[in-house]
Amino acid sequence: MSHVRIEGLTKRFAGKPPAVAVDDLSLEIEPGEFIVLLGPSGCGKTTTLRCLAGLETPDEGRISLGDQMVLDVRGKVNLPPNKRRIGMVFQSYALWPHMTVRRNIGYPLRTRRVAREQARRRIDEAAELVDCAALLDRYPAQLSGGQQQRVALARGLAAQPDLVLFDEPLSNLDARLRDQVRAQLHELHARLGFTAVFVTHDQSEALALGDRLAIMKAGRIEQLDTPERVFEEPATEYVAGFIGMSNRLPLRRQGTGWILAGGPGTNEQTGEASSSGGASRPVADELPVPRSHSEIAVRLRPDDLRLCPAEEKPPAHGVALAAEVVDAQFGGRHMDVVVAIADSRLHAQAPLTGKPWARSLARGQRVTAWFAKDAALYYDADGARATAHAPAAAVGA
Ligand SMILES: Nc1ncnc2c1ncn2[C@@H]1O[C@H](COP(=O)(O)OP(=O)(O)OP(=O)(O)O)[C@@H](O)[C@H]1O
């Protein structure tokens, strides 16, 4: 276990235009901590991981693992991968096809010149850990996807590295196996306490595994926080959108209330909540937003957007909007419903238990969509929290 310190890491790639894949990124990781780098494709997750592994030559920055300085661009230090006490587990498993499972797991031990007897013991232990002891004499082609990934996991852990790097290791597995291997990895981390950096673009994976999440945007960390804080208090609209608040509703202040900030002509589509004689009807009176803001974006999770029949009165404490059903799919205990509200398309999860009405929802149906004011988060035009309460701090943004 090692304390990991990344300072001012920058990596540019030549090209037209040149890409700044990692942009002055700093991060401290506590010994035994499980850090997840989360973000959309191209935000620099993999490049950060490759810089940690020694597979890239960064343009700026320093990285230390425990008391070992493995990168110092100005000091001209950049230790090769086999000189860093790091284990790696990739999305593609990257098992050697011509080697048995035993030789695959033992590979990092051979590159570190671990004595034969000790290596044999470590391989057995690692295989035992991930439930692969019975597979040691097989070749990768004789294994299922889940077994291959468990072998890759054993190989990443076999040398008892200070730091284990994971690059989307679960994304090639089918949904059921992904859950299984994820649970196994979580348990292994709790038992062994290795320090980990795990790259993913899957928010549920990040929430489940991370002690802390670093949400990345354009080579930088937009928010660094516990899963609970990132989930409940996304510091920026970008983070909110990425962590499941997929619904976005733009509102504009008008008089003492708020109107939908849709484009021209959109109000006819939604009837009730729309304009009459050119002036839009307010959809909400007071919202927990400072007076200085005149344009905001409301962010909301699908299960916080409720639906009720158009003729029914929604609760008075909520924000009610006239909506039209675009699509409704059966989801077991709920319906997944897409509704149009002015220019916006929003997703609702309408529970079926005790509300069989939702089962009959169909395209073209007029409904009322509503949400509780405190279930939503509010962001200003720059994507920062627009809240009357103290906003969560953005780190490194
Ligand atoms: N070898 C390379 N040459 C040129 N540009 C690169 C190279 N590797 C990465 N990039 C660019 O650097 C940026 C960050 O890429 P990176 O692979 O780190 O993102 P990522 O967040 O891991 O994405 P993904 O989830 O798709 O793997 C992207 O704009 C990418 O196009």
Coordinates of C-alpha atoms and ligand atoms in Angstrom, one line a residue:
M1 CA 0.0 0.0 0.0
S2 CA 1.3 3.4 -0.9
H3 CA 0.5 7.0 -0.8
V4 CA 0.2 8.3 -4.4
R5 CA 0.8 11.9 -5.2
I6 CA 0.2 13.3 -8.7
E7 CA 1.2 16.9 -9.2
G8 CA 0.6 19.1 -12.3
L9 CA 0.4 16.2 -14.7
T10 CA 0.1 17.3 -18.3
K11 CA 0.1 15.2 -21.4
R12 CA -0.3 16.6 -24.9
F13 CA -0.6 14.7 -28.1
A14 CA 0.6 16.2 -31.4
G15 CA -2.0 16.5 -34.2
K16 CA -4.3 18.9 -35.9
P17 CA -5.4 20.3 -33.6
P18 CA -3.1 19.1 -30.8
A19 CA -4.9 17.4 -27.9
V20 CA -4.3 18.2 -24.3
A21 CA -5.3 14.8 -22.9
V22 CA -4.4 15.6 -19.3
D23 CA -4.3 19.2 -18.2
D24 CA -2.4 20.1 -15.1
L25 CA -4.0 17.4 -13.0
S26 CA -3.2 17.0 -9.3
L27 CA -4.5 14.2 -7.1
E28 CA -3.4 12.7 -3.8
I29 CA -4.5 9.1 -3.1
E30 CA -4.4 7.7 0.5
P31 CA -2.8 4.3 1.1
G32 CA -5.5 1.6 0.5
E33 CA -7.9 4.1 -1.1
F34 CA -10.0 3.1 -4.1
I35 CA -10.1 6.0 -6.5
V36 CA -12.4 6.0 -9.5
L37 CA -11.7 8.2 -12.5
L38 CA -15.1 8.8 -14.1
G39 CA -16.0 10.7 -17.2
P40 CA -17.1 10.5 -20.9
S41 CA -15.0 9.2 -23.7
G42 CA -12.0 11.4 -24.4
C43 CA -11.9 13.2 -21.1
G44 CA -8.4 11.8 -20.3
K45 CA -9.0 8.9 -18.0
T46 CA -6.9 6.3 -19.8
T47 CA -4.1 8.7 -20.5
T48 CA -3.9 9.6 -16.8
L49 CA -3.7 5.9 -16.0
R50 CA -1.1 5.3 -18.6
C51 CA 1.0 8.1 -17.2
L52 CA 0.8 6.4 -13.7
A53 CA 1.8 3.1 -15.3
G54 CA 4.8 4.6 -17.1
L55 CA 3.3 3.9 -20.5
E56 CA 3.3 7.5 -21.6
T57 CA 5.9 10.3 -21.5
P58 CA 4.1 13.3 -19.9
D59 CA 5.0 16.9 -20.8
E60 CA 4.8 18.2 -17.2
G61 CA 4.4 16.9 -13.7
R62 CA 5.5 14.7 -10.9
I63 CA 4.3 11.3 -9.6
S64 CA 5.4 9.6 -6.5
L65 CA 4.4 6.2 -5.2
G66 CA 5.2 6.0 -1.5
D67 CA 8.7 7.2 -1.2
Q68 CA 9.6 6.4 -4.8
M69 CA 9.6 9.3 -7.3
V70 CA 8.5 7.6 -10.5
L71 CA 8.0 10.7 -12.6
D72 CA 9.6 14.1 -12.5
V73 CA 9.6 15.7 -15.9
R74 CA 11.8 18.6 -14.9
G75 CA 14.2 16.3 -13.0
K76 CA 14.2 14.0 -16.1
V77 CA 12.9 11.0 -14.1
N78 CA 10.4 8.6 -15.8
L79 CA 10.8 5.1 -14.5
P80 CA 9.7 2.3 -17.0
P81 CA 6.6 0.3 -16.1
N82 CA 8.6 -2.7 -14.7
K83 CA 10.4 -0.4 -12.3
R84 CA 7.2 0.8 -10.8
R85 CA 5.5 -1.4 -8.2
I86 CA 2.2 -1.3 -10.1
G87 CA -0.3 -4.0 -11.2
M88 CA -2.5 -3.5 -14.2
V89 CA -5.9 -4.9 -15.3
F90 CA -7.2 -4.0 -18.7
Q91 CA -10.6 -4.0 -20.4
S92 CA -9.2 -6.4 -23.1
Y93 CA -7.8 -8.8 -20.3
A94 CA -4.6 -8.8 -22.4
L95 CA -3.8 -12.4 -21.5
W96 CA -1.0 -14.1 -23.5
P97 CA -2.8 -16.7 -25.6
H98 CA 0.2 -19.1 -25.7
M99 CA 0.7 -19.1 -22.0
T100 CA -1.3 -21.2 -19.5
V101 CA -3.2 -19.4 -16.7
R102 CA -0.4 -20.2 -14.3
R103 CA 2.2 -18.6 -16.6
N104 CA -0.1 -15.6 -17.3
I105 CA -0.6 -14.9 -13.6
G106 CA 3.1 -15.4 -13.0
Y107 CA 4.2 -13.0 -15.7
P108 CA 4.6 -9.9 -13.5
L109 CA 6.6 -12.0 -11.0
R110 CA 9.0 -13.1 -13.7
T111 CA 9.6 -9.6 -14.9
R112 CA 10.3 -8.6 -11.3
R113 CA 12.6 -11.7 -11.0
V114 CA 10.8 -13.2 -8.0
A115 CA 12.4 -16.5 -6.9
R116 CA 10.7 -19.6 -8.4
E117 CA 9.3 -21.0 -5.1
Q118 CA 8.0 -17.7 -3.9
A119 CA 6.4 -17.1 -7.3
R120 CA 4.7 -20.4 -7.3
R121 CA 3.2 -19.6 -3.8
R122 CA 2.1 -16.1 -5.0
I123 CA 0.4 -17.5 -8.1
D124 CA -1.5 -20.1 -6.1
E125 CA -2.6 -17.5 -3.6
A126 CA -3.7 -15.1 -6.3
A127 CA -5.6 -17.8 -8.2
E128 CA -7.3 -18.9 -5.0
L129 CA -8.3 -15.3 -4.3
V130 CA -10.3 -15.0 -7.5
D131 CA -11.5 -18.5 -7.6
C132 CA -9.3 -19.7 -10.5
A133 CA -7.3 -22.4 -8.7
A134 CA -8.9 -25.1 -10.9
L135 CA -8.0 -23.3 -14.1
L136 CA -4.2 -23.0 -13.7
D137 CA -3.3 -25.4 -16.5
R138 CA -5.8 -24.1 -19.1
Y139 CA -5.1 -21.7 -21.9
P140 CA -7.0 -18.4 -22.2
A141 CA -9.0 -19.7 -25.2
Q142 CA -10.4 -22.4 -23.0
L143 CA -11.9 -19.9 -20.5
S144 CA -15.1 -17.9 -20.5
G145 CA -15.0 -14.1 -20.5
G146 CA -15.6 -13.9 -16.8
Q147 CA -12.9 -16.5 -16.1
Q148 CA -10.5 -14.6 -18.3
Q149 CA -11.2 -11.4 -16.4
R150 CA -10.7 -13.1 -13.1
V151 CA -7.3 -14.4 -14.3
A152 CA -6.4 -10.9 -15.4
L153 CA -7.4 -9.7 -11.9
A154 CA -5.2 -12.4 -10.3
R155 CA -2.3 -11.3 -12.6
G156 CA -2.8 -7.7 -11.5
L157 CA -2.6 -8.6 -7.9
A158 CA 0.0 -11.4 -7.9
A159 CA 3.1 -9.3 -7.4
Q160 CA 1.4 -7.6 -4.4
P161 CA 1.9 -4.2 -6.1
D162 CA 1.7 -0.9 -4.2
L163 CA -0.9 0.3 -6.6
V164 CA -3.3 -1.5 -8.9
L165 CA -4.6 0.3 -12.1
F166 CA -7.9 -0.8 -13.7
D167 CA -8.9 0.4 -17.2
E168 CA -12.6 -0.4 -17.6
P169 CA -12.0 -4.0 -16.6
L170 CA -15.6 -5.0 -16.5
S171 CA -16.9 -3.4 -19.7
N172 CA -16.5 -6.5 -21.9
L173 CA -18.5 -8.7 -19.6
D174 CA -22.2 -9.3 -19.9
A175 CA -24.5 -7.6 -17.4
R176 CA -24.8 -10.6 -15.0
L177 CA -21.1 -11.3 -15.0
R178 CA -20.2 -7.7 -14.6
D179 CA -22.2 -7.5 -11.4
Q180 CA -20.5 -10.7 -10.1
V181 CA -16.9 -9.7 -10.9
R182 CA -17.6 -6.2 -9.5
A183 CA -18.8 -7.6 -6.2
Q184 CA -15.8 -9.9 -6.1
L185 CA -13.4 -7.0 -6.8
H186 CA -15.1 -4.9 -4.0
E187 CA -14.7 -7.8 -1.6
L188 CA -11.1 -8.3 -2.6
H189 CA -10.3 -4.7 -2.0
A190 CA -11.9 -4.8 1.4
R191 CA -9.8 -7.9 2.3
L192 CA -6.5 -7.0 0.8
G193 CA -6.6 -3.2 1.1
F194 CA -4.5 -2.4 -2.0
T195 CA -4.5 1.2 -3.4
A196 CA -6.4 1.4 -6.6
V197 CA -7.1 3.7 -9.5
F198 CA -10.1 2.5 -11.5
V199 CA -11.2 4.0 -14.8
T200 CA -14.8 3.8 -16.0
H201 CA -17.5 5.7 -17.7
D202 CA -20.2 3.7 -15.9
Q203 CA -21.6 5.7 -13.0
S204 CA -23.1 2.8 -11.1
E205 CA -19.7 1.0 -11.2
A206 CA -18.1 4.2 -9.9
L207 CA -20.6 4.7 -7.1
A208 CA -20.3 1.0 -6.0
L209 CA -16.5 0.7 -6.0
G210 CA -15.0 4.1 -5.2
D211 CA -13.9 5.5 -1.9
R212 CA -13.7 8.7 -3.8
L213 CA -14.7 9.6 -7.3
A214 CA -12.8 12.0 -9.6
I215 CA -15.2 13.2 -12.3
M216 CA -13.1 14.3 -15.2
K217 CA -13.7 16.8 -18.0
A218 CA -11.3 17.8 -20.7
G219 CA -8.2 16.5 -18.9
R220 CA -9.1 18.0 -15.5
I221 CA -10.9 16.9 -12.4
E222 CA -14.2 18.7 -12.2
Q223 CA -15.2 17.2 -8.8
L224 CA -13.3 15.0 -6.3
D225 CA -15.6 13.6 -3.6
T226 CA -17.1 10.6 -1.9
P227 CA -19.7 8.7 -4.0
E228 CA -22.4 10.0 -1.6
R229 CA -21.4 13.7 -2.1
V230 CA -21.0 13.4 -5.9
F231 CA -24.4 11.7 -6.1
E232 CA -26.3 14.1 -3.7
E233 CA -24.4 17.3 -4.4
P234 CA -23.0 17.4 -7.9
A235 CA -20.9 20.6 -7.9
T236 CA -21.5 21.5 -11.5
E237 CA -24.2 20.7 -14.1
Y238 CA -21.7 18.6 -16.0
V239 CA -21.2 16.3 -13.0
A240 CA -25.0 16.2 -12.4
G241 CA -25.6 15.1 -16.0
F242 CA -23.0 12.5 -15.7
I243 CA -24.2 11.1 -12.4
G244 CA -27.7 10.3 -13.4
M245 CA -29.5 13.6 -13.4
S246 CA -30.1 13.2 -17.0
N247 CA -33.3 15.4 -17.1
R248 CA -32.7 19.0 -17.9
L249 CA -35.3 21.7 -17.9
P250 CA -34.3 25.3 -18.8
L251 CA -36.3 28.0 -16.9
R252 CA -36.3 31.8 -17.1
R253 CA -37.4 34.2 -14.4
Q254 CA -40.5 36.2 -15.2
G255 CA -41.9 38.5 -12.6
T256 CA -42.2 36.6 -9.4
G257 CA -42.2 33.2 -11.0
W258 CA -40.4 31.0 -13.6
I259 CA -41.4 30.1 -17.1
L260 CA -40.1 27.4 -19.5
A261 CA -37.2 28.8 -21.5
G262 CA -38.2 26.8 -24.7
G263 CA -37.8 28.1 -28.2
P264 CA -40.5 30.0 -30.1
G265 CA -43.6 28.0 -31.0
T266 CA -42.9 25.3 -28.4
N267 CA -45.7 26.2 -26.1
E268 CA -48.5 25.0 -28.4
Q269 CA -47.2 21.5 -28.1
T270 CA -47.8 21.3 -24.4
G271 CA -51.1 23.1 -24.0
E272 CA -51.7 23.8 -20.4
A273 CA -48.4 25.1 -19.2
S274 CA -47.9 27.1 -22.4
S275 CA -48.5 30.6 -23.6
S276 CA -51.8 32.2 -24.0
G277 CA -51.8 35.3 -26.1
G278 CA -48.0 35.3 -26.4
A279 CA -47.1 35.4 -22.7
S280 CA -45.9 32.2 -21.1
R281 CA -47.7 31.0 -18.0
P282 CA -45.4 30.5 -15.0
V283 CA -44.6 26.9 -14.2
A284 CA -43.3 27.6 -10.8
D285 CA -43.4 30.5 -8.2
E286 CA -40.5 30.6 -5.9
L287 CA -37.6 28.2 -6.4
P288 CA -34.6 27.8 -4.0
V289 CA -32.4 30.0 -6.3
P290 CA -30.8 33.3 -5.4
R291 CA -32.5 36.4 -6.9
S292 CA -29.4 37.3 -8.9
H293 CA -30.1 34.4 -11.3
S294 CA -32.6 34.9 -14.2
E295 CA -31.8 31.8 -16.3
I296 CA -31.3 28.4 -14.7
A297 CA -31.2 24.7 -15.7
V298 CA -33.1 22.3 -13.5
R299 CA -31.5 18.9 -13.2
L300 CA -33.6 15.9 -12.0
R301 CA -33.3 12.1 -11.8
P302 CA -35.9 10.1 -13.8
D303 CA -37.3 8.6 -10.6
D304 CA -37.8 12.1 -9.2
L305 CA -40.0 13.1 -12.1
R306 CA -43.5 12.0 -11.2
L307 CA -46.5 11.6 -13.6
C308 CA -50.2 11.8 -12.9
P309 CA -53.3 12.0 -15.1
A310 CA -53.8 15.4 -16.7
E311 CA -57.1 15.9 -15.0
E312 CA -55.7 15.1 -11.5
K313 CA -54.3 17.8 -9.3
P314 CA -50.6 17.3 -8.5
P315 CA -49.3 18.1 -4.9
A316 CA -49.2 21.8 -4.2
H317 CA -45.5 21.7 -3.0
G318 CA -44.3 20.5 -6.4
V319 CA -43.6 22.1 -9.8
A320 CA -46.2 20.8 -12.2
L321 CA -45.8 20.8 -16.0
A322 CA -48.1 19.8 -18.8
A323 CA -46.5 17.0 -20.7
E324 CA -47.1 14.6 -23.6
V325 CA -46.0 11.0 -23.6
V326 CA -43.5 10.2 -26.3
D327 CA -42.7 6.6 -25.4
A328 CA -43.6 4.2 -22.5
Q329 CA -41.8 0.9 -21.8
F330 CA -42.6 -1.7 -19.3
G331 CA -39.8 -2.0 -16.7
G332 CA -41.2 -4.6 -14.3
R333 CA -42.1 -2.6 -11.2
H334 CA -42.2 0.7 -13.1
M335 CA -42.7 2.2 -16.5
D336 CA -39.8 4.0 -18.3
V337 CA -41.6 6.9 -19.8
V338 CA -40.2 9.7 -22.1
V339 CA -42.3 12.8 -22.0
A340 CA -42.1 16.1 -24.1
I341 CA -42.3 19.3 -22.1
A342 CA -41.9 22.2 -24.5
D343 CA -38.5 21.7 -26.2
S344 CA -37.3 19.3 -23.6
R345 CA -37.5 15.5 -23.6
L346 CA -37.5 14.1 -20.1
H347 CA -37.4 10.7 -18.7
A348 CA -39.7 9.5 -15.9
Q349 CA -39.8 6.3 -14.0
A350 CA -43.5 5.8 -13.1
P351 CA -43.9 3.1 -10.4
L352 CA -46.5 0.5 -11.0
T353 CA -47.0 -0.8 -7.5
G354 CA -50.3 0.7 -6.3
K355 CA -50.6 2.8 -9.5
P356 CA -51.7 0.5 -12.3
W357 CA -52.7 3.7 -14.2
A358 CA -49.1 4.0 -15.4
R359 CA -49.3 0.7 -17.2
S360 CA -51.7 2.2 -19.7
L361 CA -49.5 5.1 -20.6
A362 CA -49.1 5.4 -24.4
R363 CA -47.6 7.7 -27.0
G364 CA -49.6 11.0 -27.5
Q365 CA -51.2 10.9 -24.1
R366 CA -51.5 14.2 -22.1
V367 CA -50.2 13.9 -18.5
T368 CA -49.0 16.1 -15.8
A369 CA -45.3 15.8 -14.9
W370 CA -44.3 17.1 -11.6
F371 CA -41.3 17.2 -9.2
A372 CA -40.7 18.2 -5.6
K373 CA -38.6 21.4 -5.5
D374 CA -36.1 19.8 -3.1
A375 CA -35.6 16.8 -5.4
A376 CA -34.1 18.9 -8.1
L377 CA -30.8 20.8 -8.3
Y378 CA -30.5 24.2 -10.0
Y379 CA -27.5 25.4 -12.1
D380 CA -26.7 28.8 -13.5
A381 CA -25.7 29.6 -17.1
D382 CA -22.1 28.7 -16.4
G383 CA -23.1 25.3 -15.0
A384 CA -22.3 26.2 -11.4
R385 CA -24.8 25.4 -8.6
A386 CA -27.4 28.2 -8.3
T387 CA -28.6 27.5 -4.8
A388 CA -29.7 29.5 -1.9
H389 CA -27.7 27.0 0.3
A390 CA -23.9 26.7 0.4
P391 CA -22.9 25.0 -2.8
A392 CA -20.6 22.0 -2.9
A393 CA -17.0 22.9 -3.6
A394 CA -15.6 22.2 -7.1
V395 CA -12.1 20.9 -7.0
G396 CA -9.5 21.6 -9.6
A397 CA -12.1 23.0 -12.0
Ligands
LIG1 N1 -2.0 8.2 -28.8 C1 -2.7 9.3 -29.0 N2 -2.5 10.2 -30.0 C2 -3.3 11.3 -30.1 N3 -4.3 11.6 -29.3 C3 -4.6 10.8 -28.3 C4 -3.8 9.6 -28.1 N4 -4.3 9.0 -27.0 C5 -5.4 9.8 -26.6 N5 -5.5 10.8 -27.4 C6 -6.5 11.9 -27.2 O1 -6.4 12.4 -25.8 C7 -7.7 12.6 -25.3 C8 -7.9 11.8 -24.1 O2 -8.0 10.4 -24.4 P1 -8.1 9.2 -23.4 O3 -8.0 7.9 -24.1 O4 -7.3 9.5 -22.2 O5 -9.6 9.5 -22.9 P2 -10.6 8.5 -22.1 O6 -11.3 9.4 -21.1 O7 -9.8 7.4 -21.5 O8 -11.6 8.0 -23.2 P3 -12.2 6.5 -23.4 O9 -13.3 6.4 -22.3 O10 -12.9 6.6 -24.8 O11 -11.1 5.5 -23.3 C9 -8.7 12.3 -26.4 O12 -9.0 13.6 -27.1 C10 -7.9 11.4 -27.4 O13 -8.3 11.6 -28.7

